[in-house]
DNA sequence: CAAATATACATAAGATTCTTAAGTATTTGC
DNA sequence: GCAAATACTTAAGAATCTTATGTATATTTG
């Protein structure tokens, strides 16, 4: 587990990219996928996840559809066209940022 | 320039590593170095920088010494032993985090 | 030489984003 | 049947950033 201050600023990017890869996902599924894919190193908390999903929806990057499973309701999220563009932009920006940070944090690698 | 939410969580790491590389630096010098080394892509704001330096000092990771330049006073910061350990830890943690995020953001690279 | 720009630090108000916590309810496994 | 897992929501508080303001000295430039 990381000192989660690192997660700040990358949560939206993670969510968008997962949706881009998987088509559609619901909140709980996202937490499990992230836990699995990162070998427990990143564990999303509900208090961060759900408000962020709502924000993405409010910003028009995702839409949601409710699906009843028995008496329970799952809320699936999927990317809008605007969301697809945003995903590419944000992922690129992240890797660019990392490259830039390497100039500061690891001068040997950037020679 | 990046959507600065990415900077969150990495500012302390940047400051510590710069001090580790350069021995000692003062605030304004840090802003200029970062601007230069990142080709203007990262520009630290004073409102973020100075409180963070104060925090690092309060946490015992750096000490400061004031140096008079004419009538003006520069405040140099330098790492404590505790700060040196923290620098290594934080830089390692950052690169580990990036590696983990690649599992999520760029599945092709992690095969 | 006056005005603009650069150097240098500090801090407060507000915004954003996270953690922690509490609440509600259904389903599965033992 | 009871614990754990599934599933979503929201509120209070903490942390970290931006924007803005304040103060002051030094240098550059027209």
PDB file of C-alpha atoms (C1' of nucleotides) in Angstrom:
ATOM      1  CA  UNK A   1       0.000   0.000   0.000  1.00  0.00           C
ATOM      2  CA  UNK A   2       1.215   3.452  -0.872  1.00  0.00           C
ATOM      3  CA  UNK A   3       0.999   6.605   1.150  1.00  0.00           C
ATOM      4  CA  UNK A   4      -2.112   7.451  -0.746  1.00  0.00           C
ATOM      5  CA  UNK A   5      -1.215  11.035  -1.418  1.00  0.00           C
ATOM      6  CA  UNK A   6       0.256   9.626  -4.615  1.00  0.00           C
ATOM      7  CA  UNK A   7      -3.149   8.482  -5.732  1.00  0.00           C
ATOM      8  CA  UNK A   8      -4.389  12.031  -5.730  1.00  0.00           C
ATOM      9  CA  UNK A   9      -4.735  13.275  -9.226  1.00  0.00           C
ATOM     10  CA  UNK A  10      -4.679   9.841 -10.801  1.00  0.00           C
ATOM     11  CA  UNK A  11      -7.988   8.402  -9.659  1.00  0.00           C
ATOM     12  CA  UNK A  12     -10.044   9.826 -12.517  1.00  0.00           C
ATOM     13  CA  UNK A  13      -7.448   8.637 -15.001  1.00  0.00           C
ATOM     14  CA  UNK A  14      -7.569   5.126 -13.569  1.00  0.00           C
ATOM     15  CA  UNK A  15     -11.354   4.991 -13.700  1.00  0.00           C
ATOM     16  CA  UNK A  16     -11.560   6.288 -17.250  1.00  0.00           C
ATOM     17  CA  UNK A  17      -8.917   3.886 -18.509  1.00  0.00           C
ATOM     18  CA  UNK A  18     -10.565   0.898 -16.865  1.00  0.00           C
ATOM     19  CA  UNK A  19     -13.850   1.801 -18.504  1.00  0.00           C
ATOM     20  CA  UNK A  20     -12.067   2.214 -21.826  1.00  0.00           C
ATOM     21  CA  UNK A  21     -10.576  -1.254 -21.499  1.00  0.00           C
ATOM     22  CA  UNK A  22     -13.571  -3.099 -20.143  1.00  0.00           C
ATOM     23  CA  UNK A  23     -16.467  -1.353 -21.825  1.00  0.00           C
ATOM     24  CA  UNK A  24     -18.613  -0.985 -18.779  1.00  0.00           C
ATOM     25  CA  UNK A  25     -18.144  -1.586 -15.102  1.00  0.00           C
ATOM     26  CA  UNK A  26     -19.881  -0.930 -11.807  1.00  0.00           C
ATOM     27  CA  UNK A  27     -18.329   0.612  -8.727  1.00  0.00           C
ATOM     28  CA  UNK A  28     -17.718  -2.436  -6.625  1.00  0.00           C
ATOM     29  CA  UNK A  29     -16.316  -4.268  -9.627  1.00  0.00           C
ATOM     30  CA  UNK A  30     -13.824  -1.446 -10.137  1.00  0.00           C
ATOM     31  CA  UNK A  31     -12.527  -1.710  -6.578  1.00  0.00           C
ATOM     32  CA  UNK A  32     -12.007  -5.454  -7.016  1.00  0.00           C
ATOM     33  CA  UNK A  33     -10.343  -5.125 -10.417  1.00  0.00           C
ATOM     34  CA  UNK A  34      -7.911  -2.511  -9.164  1.00  0.00           C
ATOM     35  CA  UNK A  35      -7.080  -4.575  -6.100  1.00  0.00           C
ATOM     36  CA  UNK A  36      -6.502  -7.606  -8.299  1.00  0.00           C
ATOM     37  CA  UNK A  37      -4.524  -5.929 -11.070  1.00  0.00           C
ATOM     38  CA  UNK A  38      -2.233  -4.153  -8.617  1.00  0.00           C
ATOM     39  CA  UNK A  39      -1.758  -7.096  -6.257  1.00  0.00           C
ATOM     40  CA  UNK A  40      -3.436  -5.199  -3.408  1.00  0.00           C
ATOM     41  CA  UNK A  41      -1.087  -2.246  -3.731  1.00  0.00           C
ATOM     42  CA  UNK A  42      -3.886   0.101  -4.655  1.00  0.00           C
ATOM     43  CA  UNK A  43      -7.180  -0.245  -2.832  1.00  0.00           C
ATOM     44  CA  UNK A  44      -9.804   2.294  -3.729  1.00  0.00           C
ATOM     45  CA  UNK A  45     -11.992   3.481  -0.894  1.00  0.00           C
ATOM     46  CA  UNK A  46     -15.698   3.891  -1.460  1.00  0.00           C
ATOM     47  CA  UNK A  47     -15.635   7.434  -0.145  1.00  0.00           C
ATOM     48  CA  UNK A  48     -13.268   8.394  -2.934  1.00  0.00           C
ATOM     49  CA  UNK A  49     -14.656   6.144  -5.656  1.00  0.00           C
ATOM     50  CA  UNK A  50     -18.366   6.892  -5.723  1.00  0.00           C
ATOM     51  CA  UNK A  51     -18.175  10.692  -5.529  1.00  0.00           C
ATOM     52  CA  UNK A  52     -15.594  10.608  -8.314  1.00  0.00           C
ATOM     53  CA  UNK A  53     -17.839   8.487 -10.514  1.00  0.00           C
ATOM     54  CA  UNK A  54     -20.666  10.937  -9.882  1.00  0.00           C
ATOM     55  CA  UNK A  55     -18.363  13.785 -10.798  1.00  0.00           C
ATOM     56  CA  UNK A  56     -17.361  12.111 -14.062  1.00  0.00           C
ATOM     57  CA  UNK A  57     -21.025  11.673 -14.870  1.00  0.00           C
ATOM     58  CA  UNK A  58     -21.833  15.280 -13.991  1.00  0.00           C
ATOM     59  CA  UNK A  59     -19.017  16.340 -16.314  1.00  0.00           C
ATOM     60  CA  UNK A  60     -20.422  14.239 -19.139  1.00  0.00           C
ATOM     61  CA  UNK A  61     -17.498  11.829 -19.390  1.00  0.00           C
ATOM     62  CA  UNK A  62     -19.526   8.766 -18.450  1.00  0.00           C
ATOM     63  CA  UNK A  63     -23.138   7.710 -18.398  1.00  0.00           C
ATOM     64  CA  UNK A  64     -24.702   5.173 -16.112  1.00  0.00           C
ATOM     65  CA  UNK A  65     -27.343   2.512 -16.385  1.00  0.00           C
ATOM     66  CA  UNK A  66     -28.946   0.623 -13.578  1.00  0.00           C
ATOM     67  CA  UNK A  67     -29.255  -3.132 -13.804  1.00  0.00           C
ATOM     68  CA  UNK A  68     -31.284  -5.165 -11.358  1.00  0.00           C
ATOM     69  CA  UNK A  69     -29.635  -8.292 -10.012  1.00  0.00           C
ATOM     70  CA  UNK A  70     -32.355  -9.915  -7.983  1.00  0.00           C
ATOM     71  CA  UNK A  71     -33.471  -7.207  -5.610  1.00  0.00           C
ATOM     72  CA  UNK A  72     -30.174  -5.406  -5.724  1.00  0.00           C
ATOM     73  CA  UNK A  73     -29.295  -2.688  -8.202  1.00  0.00           C
ATOM     74  CA  UNK A  74     -25.961  -2.387  -9.903  1.00  0.00           C
ATOM     75  CA  UNK A  75     -25.015   0.879 -11.506  1.00  0.00           C
ATOM     76  CA  UNK A  76     -22.898   0.371 -14.587  1.00  0.00           C
ATOM     77  CA  UNK A  77     -20.781   3.181 -15.948  1.00  0.00           C
ATOM     78  CA  UNK A  78     -19.618   3.604 -19.532  1.00  0.00           C
ATOM     79  CA  UNK A  79     -17.664   6.204 -21.445  1.00  0.00           C
ATOM     80  CA  UNK A  80     -19.292   8.867 -23.559  1.00  0.00           C
ATOM     81  CA  UNK A  81     -17.485  10.021 -26.730  1.00  0.00           C
ATOM     82  CA  UNK A  82     -16.274  12.990 -24.702  1.00  0.00           C
ATOM     83  CA  UNK A  83     -15.090  10.530 -22.078  1.00  0.00           C
ATOM     84  CA  UNK A  84     -13.097   8.554 -24.640  1.00  0.00           C
ATOM     85  CA  UNK A  85     -11.227  11.629 -25.734  1.00  0.00           C
ATOM     86  CA  UNK A  86     -10.625  12.599 -22.119  1.00  0.00           C
ATOM     87  CA  UNK A  87      -9.234   9.143 -21.386  1.00  0.00           C
ATOM     88  CA  UNK A  88      -6.612   9.369 -24.107  1.00  0.00           C
ATOM     89  CA  UNK A  89      -5.695  12.875 -23.021  1.00  0.00           C
ATOM     90  CA  UNK A  90      -5.397  12.007 -19.366  1.00  0.00           C
ATOM     91  CA  UNK A  91      -3.388   8.842 -19.900  1.00  0.00           C
ATOM     92  CA  UNK A  92      -1.000  10.675 -22.206  1.00  0.00           C
ATOM     93  CA  UNK A  93      -0.718  13.521 -19.754  1.00  0.00           C
ATOM     94  CA  UNK A  94       0.114  11.117 -16.964  1.00  0.00           C
ATOM     95  CA  UNK A  95       2.944   9.443 -18.850  1.00  0.00           C
ATOM     96  CA  UNK A  96       4.261  12.796 -19.992  1.00  0.00           C
ATOM     97  CA  UNK A  97       4.198  13.973 -16.397  1.00  0.00           C
ATOM     98  CA  UNK A  98       6.111  10.905 -15.258  1.00  0.00           C
ATOM     99  CA  UNK A  99       8.716  11.511 -17.940  1.00  0.00           C
ATOM    100  CA  UNK A 100       9.080  15.079 -16.761  1.00  0.00           C
ATOM    101  CA  UNK A 101       9.387  14.032 -13.143  1.00  0.00           C
ATOM    102  CA  UNK A 102      12.187  11.660 -14.073  1.00  0.00           C
ATOM    103  CA  UNK A 103      14.194  14.704 -15.071  1.00  0.00           C
ATOM    104  CA  UNK A 104      13.950  15.827 -11.486  1.00  0.00           C
ATOM    105  CA  UNK A 105      13.965  12.562  -9.597  1.00  0.00           C
ATOM    106  CA  UNK A 106      16.375  10.458 -11.570  1.00  0.00           C
ATOM    107  CA  UNK A 107      18.832  12.626 -13.515  1.00  0.00           C
ATOM    108  CA  UNK A 108      20.862   9.575 -14.509  1.00  0.00           C
ATOM    109  CA  UNK A 109      17.999   8.103 -16.489  1.00  0.00           C
ATOM    110  CA  UNK A 110      17.379  11.253 -18.456  1.00  0.00           C
ATOM    111  CA  UNK A 111      20.848  11.823 -19.819  1.00  0.00           C
TER     112      UNK A 111
ATOM    113  CA  UNK B   1       1.804  22.843 -18.048  1.00  0.00           C
ATOM    114  CA  UNK B   2      -0.068  19.984 -16.481  1.00  0.00           C
ATOM    115  CA  UNK B   3      -3.462  19.972 -14.898  1.00  0.00           C
ATOM    116  CA  UNK B   4      -1.817  20.411 -11.562  1.00  0.00           C
ATOM    117  CA  UNK B   5      -3.801  17.776  -9.764  1.00  0.00           C
ATOM    118  CA  UNK B   6      -0.994  15.463 -10.835  1.00  0.00           C
ATOM    119  CA  UNK B   7       1.479  17.443  -8.819  1.00  0.00           C
ATOM    120  CA  UNK B   8      -0.402  16.634  -5.664  1.00  0.00           C
ATOM    121  CA  UNK B   9       1.424  14.051  -3.706  1.00  0.00           C
ATOM    122  CA  UNK B  10       4.732  14.565  -5.504  1.00  0.00           C
ATOM    123  CA  UNK B  11       5.703  18.022  -4.319  1.00  0.00           C
ATOM    124  CA  UNK B  12       7.465  16.859  -1.157  1.00  0.00           C
ATOM    125  CA  UNK B  13       9.304  14.201  -3.119  1.00  0.00           C
ATOM    126  CA  UNK B  14      10.506  16.783  -5.638  1.00  0.00           C
ATOM    127  CA  UNK B  15      11.728  19.139  -2.937  1.00  0.00           C
ATOM    128  CA  UNK B  16      13.551  16.444  -1.008  1.00  0.00           C
ATOM    129  CA  UNK B  17      15.261  15.069  -4.100  1.00  0.00           C
ATOM    130  CA  UNK B  18      16.404  18.506  -5.253  1.00  0.00           C
ATOM    131  CA  UNK B  19      17.923  19.137  -1.851  1.00  0.00           C
ATOM    132  CA  UNK B  20      19.585  15.735  -1.962  1.00  0.00           C
ATOM    133  CA  UNK B  21      21.114  16.576  -5.339  1.00  0.00           C
ATOM    134  CA  UNK B  22      22.108  20.163  -4.698  1.00  0.00           C
ATOM    135  CA  UNK B  23      23.037  20.131  -1.019  1.00  0.00           C
ATOM    136  CA  UNK B  24      21.183  23.255  -0.062  1.00  0.00           C
ATOM    137  CA  UNK B  25      18.738  25.538  -1.791  1.00  0.00           C
ATOM    138  CA  UNK B  26      16.408  28.401  -1.008  1.00  0.00           C
ATOM    139  CA  UNK B  27      12.789  28.663  -1.991  1.00  0.00           C
ATOM    140  CA  UNK B  28      12.980  30.966  -4.923  1.00  0.00           C
ATOM    141  CA  UNK B  29      15.944  29.033  -6.287  1.00  0.00           C
ATOM    142  CA  UNK B  30      13.870  25.872  -6.178  1.00  0.00           C
ATOM    143  CA  UNK B  31      11.080  27.405  -8.258  1.00  0.00           C
ATOM    144  CA  UNK B  32      13.611  28.496 -10.881  1.00  0.00           C
ATOM    145  CA  UNK B  33      15.437  25.153 -10.963  1.00  0.00           C
ATOM    146  CA  UNK B  34      12.206  23.228 -11.407  1.00  0.00           C
ATOM    147  CA  UNK B  35      11.051  25.561 -14.152  1.00  0.00           C
ATOM    148  CA  UNK B  36      14.389  25.186 -15.906  1.00  0.00           C
ATOM    149  CA  UNK B  37      14.803  21.432 -15.511  1.00  0.00           C
ATOM    150  CA  UNK B  38      11.277  20.721 -16.709  1.00  0.00           C
ATOM    151  CA  UNK B  39      11.274  23.241 -19.573  1.00  0.00           C
ATOM    152  CA  UNK B  40       8.480  25.252 -17.929  1.00  0.00           C
ATOM    153  CA  UNK B  41       6.222  22.224 -17.676  1.00  0.00           C
ATOM    154  CA  UNK B  42       6.173  22.340 -13.911  1.00  0.00           C
ATOM    155  CA  UNK B  43       5.964  25.715 -12.235  1.00  0.00           C
ATOM    156  CA  UNK B  44       5.748  25.658  -8.481  1.00  0.00           C
ATOM    157  CA  UNK B  45       3.547  28.300  -6.914  1.00  0.00           C
ATOM    158  CA  UNK B  46       4.716  30.109  -3.820  1.00  0.00           C
ATOM    159  CA  UNK B  47       1.499  29.295  -1.989  1.00  0.00           C
ATOM    160  CA  UNK B  48       2.284  25.598  -2.326  1.00  0.00           C
ATOM    161  CA  UNK B  49       6.049  25.774  -1.978  1.00  0.00           C
ATOM    162  CA  UNK B  50       6.643  27.739   1.199  1.00  0.00           C
ATOM    163  CA  UNK B  51       4.080  25.996   3.406  1.00  0.00           C
ATOM    164  CA  UNK B  52       5.450  22.665   2.225  1.00  0.00           C
ATOM    165  CA  UNK B  53       9.003  23.657   3.114  1.00  0.00           C
ATOM    166  CA  UNK B  54       7.768  24.714   6.544  1.00  0.00           C
ATOM    167  CA  UNK B  55       6.027  21.380   6.907  1.00  0.00           C
ATOM    168  CA  UNK B  56       9.181  19.477   6.010  1.00  0.00           C
ATOM    169  CA  UNK B  57      11.055  21.479   8.619  1.00  0.00           C
ATOM    170  CA  UNK B  58       8.372  20.888  11.250  1.00  0.00           C
ATOM    171  CA  UNK B  59       8.623  17.168  10.490  1.00  0.00           C
ATOM    172  CA  UNK B  60      12.380  17.234  10.971  1.00  0.00           C
ATOM    173  CA  UNK B  61      13.273  16.331   7.383  1.00  0.00           C
ATOM    174  CA  UNK B  62      15.074  19.596   6.646  1.00  0.00           C
ATOM    175  CA  UNK B  63      16.689  22.394   8.601  1.00  0.00           C
ATOM    176  CA  UNK B  64      17.054  25.990   7.502  1.00  0.00           C
ATOM    177  CA  UNK B  65      19.639  28.701   7.809  1.00  0.00           C
ATOM    178  CA  UNK B  66      19.219  32.340   6.976  1.00  0.00           C
ATOM    179  CA  UNK B  67      21.827  34.092   4.886  1.00  0.00           C
ATOM    180  CA  UNK B  68      21.885  37.846   4.386  1.00  0.00           C
ATOM    181  CA  UNK B  69      22.428  39.025   0.843  1.00  0.00           C
ATOM    182  CA  UNK B  70      22.725  42.779   1.186  1.00  0.00           C
ATOM    183  CA  UNK B  71      19.606  43.786   3.057  1.00  0.00           C
ATOM    184  CA  UNK B  72      17.657  40.784   1.879  1.00  0.00           C
ATOM    185  CA  UNK B  73      17.513  37.463   3.667  1.00  0.00           C
ATOM    186  CA  UNK B  74      17.619  34.106   1.937  1.00  0.00           C
ATOM    187  CA  UNK B  75      16.474  31.019   3.749  1.00  0.00           C
ATOM    188  CA  UNK B  76      18.450  27.969   2.743  1.00  0.00           C
ATOM    189  CA  UNK B  77      17.094  24.503   3.374  1.00  0.00           C
ATOM    190  CA  UNK B  78      19.136  21.332   3.759  1.00  0.00           C
ATOM    191  CA  UNK B  79      18.343  17.705   4.503  1.00  0.00           C
ATOM    192  CA  UNK B  80      18.661  16.187   7.935  1.00  0.00           C
ATOM    193  CA  UNK B  81      19.733  12.526   8.209  1.00  0.00           C
ATOM    194  CA  UNK B  82      16.067  11.681   8.662  1.00  0.00           C
ATOM    195  CA  UNK B  83      15.378  13.716   5.523  1.00  0.00           C
ATOM    196  CA  UNK B  84      17.925  11.740   3.527  1.00  0.00           C
ATOM    197  CA  UNK B  85      16.284   8.469   4.423  1.00  0.00           C
ATOM    198  CA  UNK B  86      12.881   9.913   3.634  1.00  0.00           C
ATOM    199  CA  UNK B  87      14.128  11.078   0.233  1.00  0.00           C
ATOM    200  CA  UNK B  88      15.243   7.603  -0.786  1.00  0.00           C
ATOM    201  CA  UNK B  89      12.004   6.114   0.481  1.00  0.00           C
ATOM    202  CA  UNK B  90       9.800   8.615  -1.278  1.00  0.00           C
ATOM    203  CA  UNK B  91      11.617   8.443  -4.607  1.00  0.00           C
ATOM    204  CA  UNK B  92      11.482   4.656  -4.546  1.00  0.00           C
ATOM    205  CA  UNK B  93       7.835   4.730  -3.613  1.00  0.00           C
ATOM    206  CA  UNK B  94       7.085   7.051  -6.501  1.00  0.00           C
ATOM    207  CA  UNK B  95       8.727   4.843  -9.105  1.00  0.00           C
ATOM    208  CA  UNK B  96       7.086   1.772  -7.642  1.00  0.00           C
ATOM    209  CA  UNK B  97       3.743   3.544  -7.815  1.00  0.00           C
ATOM    210  CA  UNK B  98       4.326   4.441 -11.455  1.00  0.00           C
ATOM    211  CA  UNK B  99       5.168   0.842 -12.237  1.00  0.00           C
ATOM    212  CA  UNK B 100       1.967  -0.263 -10.559  1.00  0.00           C
ATOM    213  CA  UNK B 101      -0.086   2.299 -12.426  1.00  0.00           C
ATOM    214  CA  UNK B 102       1.306   1.034 -15.705  1.00  0.00           C
ATOM    215  CA  UNK B 103      -0.442  -2.241 -14.987  1.00  0.00           C
ATOM    216  CA  UNK B 104      -3.681  -0.313 -15.071  1.00  0.00           C
ATOM    217  CA  UNK B 105      -2.996   2.344 -17.663  1.00  0.00           C
ATOM    218  CA  UNK B 106      -0.911   0.545 -20.194  1.00  0.00           C
ATOM    219  CA  UNK B 107      -1.498  -3.211 -20.096  1.00  0.00           C
ATOM    220  CA  UNK B 108       0.568  -3.678 -23.253  1.00  0.00           C
ATOM    221  CA  UNK B 109       3.746  -2.485 -21.565  1.00  0.00           C
ATOM    222  CA  UNK B 110       3.411  -4.817 -18.635  1.00  0.00           C
ATOM    223  CA  UNK B 111       3.057  -8.081 -20.481  1.00  0.00           C
TER     224      UNK B 111
ATOM    225  C1'  DC C   1      16.590  57.998 -12.977  1.00  0.00           C
ATOM    226  C1'  DA C   2      12.042  56.286 -12.711  1.00  0.00           C
ATOM    227  C1'  DA C   3       9.348  52.481 -13.637  1.00  0.00           C
ATOM    228  C1'  DA C   4       8.985  47.799 -14.541  1.00  0.00           C
ATOM    229  C1'  DT C   5      10.646  43.464 -13.616  1.00  0.00           C
ATOM    230  C1'  DA C   6      12.943  40.130 -10.826  1.00  0.00           C
ATOM    231  C1'  DT C   7      14.199  38.448  -6.401  1.00  0.00           C
ATOM    232  C1'  DA C   8      12.572  36.677  -1.840  1.00  0.00           C
ATOM    233  C1'  DC C   9       9.536  35.251   1.742  1.00  0.00           C
ATOM    234  C1'  DA C  10       5.009  34.707   4.186  1.00  0.00           C
ATOM    235  C1'  DT C  11       0.220  33.710   4.922  1.00  0.00           C
ATOM    236  C1'  DA C  12      -4.905  33.644   4.463  1.00  0.00           C
ATOM    237  C1'  DA C  13      -9.224  32.313   2.010  1.00  0.00           C
ATOM    238  C1'  DG C  14     -11.229  29.174  -0.868  1.00  0.00           C
ATOM    239  C1'  DA C  15     -11.378  24.907  -3.866  1.00  0.00           C
ATOM    240  C1'  DT C  16     -10.484  20.185  -4.557  1.00  0.00           C
ATOM    241  C1'  DT C  17      -9.729  15.640  -3.355  1.00  0.00           C
ATOM    242  C1'  DC C  18      -8.990  12.387  -0.306  1.00  0.00           C
ATOM    243  C1'  DT C  19      -9.913   9.440   4.367  1.00  0.00           C
ATOM    244  C1'  DT C  20     -12.774   7.922   7.813  1.00  0.00           C
ATOM    245  C1'  DA C  21     -17.088   6.831   9.229  1.00  0.00           C
ATOM    246  C1'  DA C  22     -21.835   5.824   9.273  1.00  0.00           C
ATOM    247  C1'  DG C  23     -26.004   4.291   7.096  1.00  0.00           C
ATOM    248  C1'  DT C  24     -28.911   1.139   4.258  1.00  0.00           C
ATOM    249  C1'  DA C  25     -29.901  -3.188   2.096  1.00  0.00           C
ATOM    250  C1'  DT C  26     -29.266  -7.766  -0.357  1.00  0.00           C
ATOM    251  C1'  DT C  27     -26.819 -12.131  -1.182  1.00  0.00           C
ATOM    252  C1'  DT C  28     -23.687 -15.947  -0.278  1.00  0.00           C
ATOM    253  C1'  DG C  29     -21.305 -19.350   2.383  1.00  0.00           C
ATOM    254  C1'  DC C  30     -20.675 -22.072   6.357  1.00  0.00           C
TER     255       DC C  30
ATOM    256  C1'  DG D   1     -29.068 -17.965  11.123  1.00  0.00           C
ATOM    257  C1'  DC D   2     -25.034 -15.236  11.200  1.00  0.00           C
ATOM    258  C1'  DA D   3     -20.852 -13.535   9.303  1.00  0.00           C
ATOM    259  C1'  DA D   4     -18.853 -11.989   5.328  1.00  0.00           C
ATOM    260  C1'  DA D   5     -19.301 -10.278   0.868  1.00  0.00           C
ATOM    261  C1'  DT D   6     -21.750  -7.483  -2.350  1.00  0.00           C
ATOM    262  C1'  DA D   7     -23.454  -2.790  -3.563  1.00  0.00           C
ATOM    263  C1'  DC D   8     -24.351   2.030  -3.223  1.00  0.00           C
ATOM    264  C1'  DT D   9     -24.646   6.679  -0.813  1.00  0.00           C
ATOM    265  C1'  DT D  10     -23.307  10.614   1.730  1.00  0.00           C
ATOM    266  C1'  DA D  11     -21.346  13.563   5.495  1.00  0.00           C
ATOM    267  C1'  DA D  12     -17.537  15.350   8.421  1.00  0.00           C
ATOM    268  C1'  DG D  13     -12.921  16.238   8.688  1.00  0.00           C
ATOM    269  C1'  DA D  14      -8.004  16.316   6.967  1.00  0.00           C
ATOM    270  C1'  DA D  15      -4.620  17.346   3.594  1.00  0.00           C
ATOM    271  C1'  DT D  16      -2.948  19.784  -0.217  1.00  0.00           C
ATOM    272  C1'  DC D  17      -3.312  22.764  -3.665  1.00  0.00           C
ATOM    273  C1'  DT D  18      -4.620  27.616  -6.136  1.00  0.00           C
ATOM    274  C1'  DT D  19      -5.369  32.305  -5.993  1.00  0.00           C
ATOM    275  C1'  DA D  20      -4.654  36.454  -3.908  1.00  0.00           C
ATOM    276  C1'  DT D  21      -2.530  39.719  -1.029  1.00  0.00           C
ATOM    277  C1'  DG D  22       1.132  41.775   1.561  1.00  0.00           C
ATOM    278  C1'  DT D  23       5.895  43.260   2.335  1.00  0.00           C
ATOM    279  C1'  DA D  24      10.419  44.478   0.870  1.00  0.00           C
ATOM    280  C1'  DT D  25      14.848  44.745  -1.788  1.00  0.00           C
ATOM    281  C1'  DA D  26      17.555  44.534  -6.180  1.00  0.00           C
ATOM    282  C1'  DT D  27      18.221  44.895 -11.017  1.00  0.00           C
ATOM    283  C1'  DT D  28      17.263  46.112 -15.633  1.00  0.00           C
ATOM    284  C1'  DT D  29      15.796  49.151 -19.161  1.00  0.00           C
ATOM    285  C1'  DG D  30      13.948  52.825 -21.737  1.00  0.00           C
TER     286       DG D  30
END
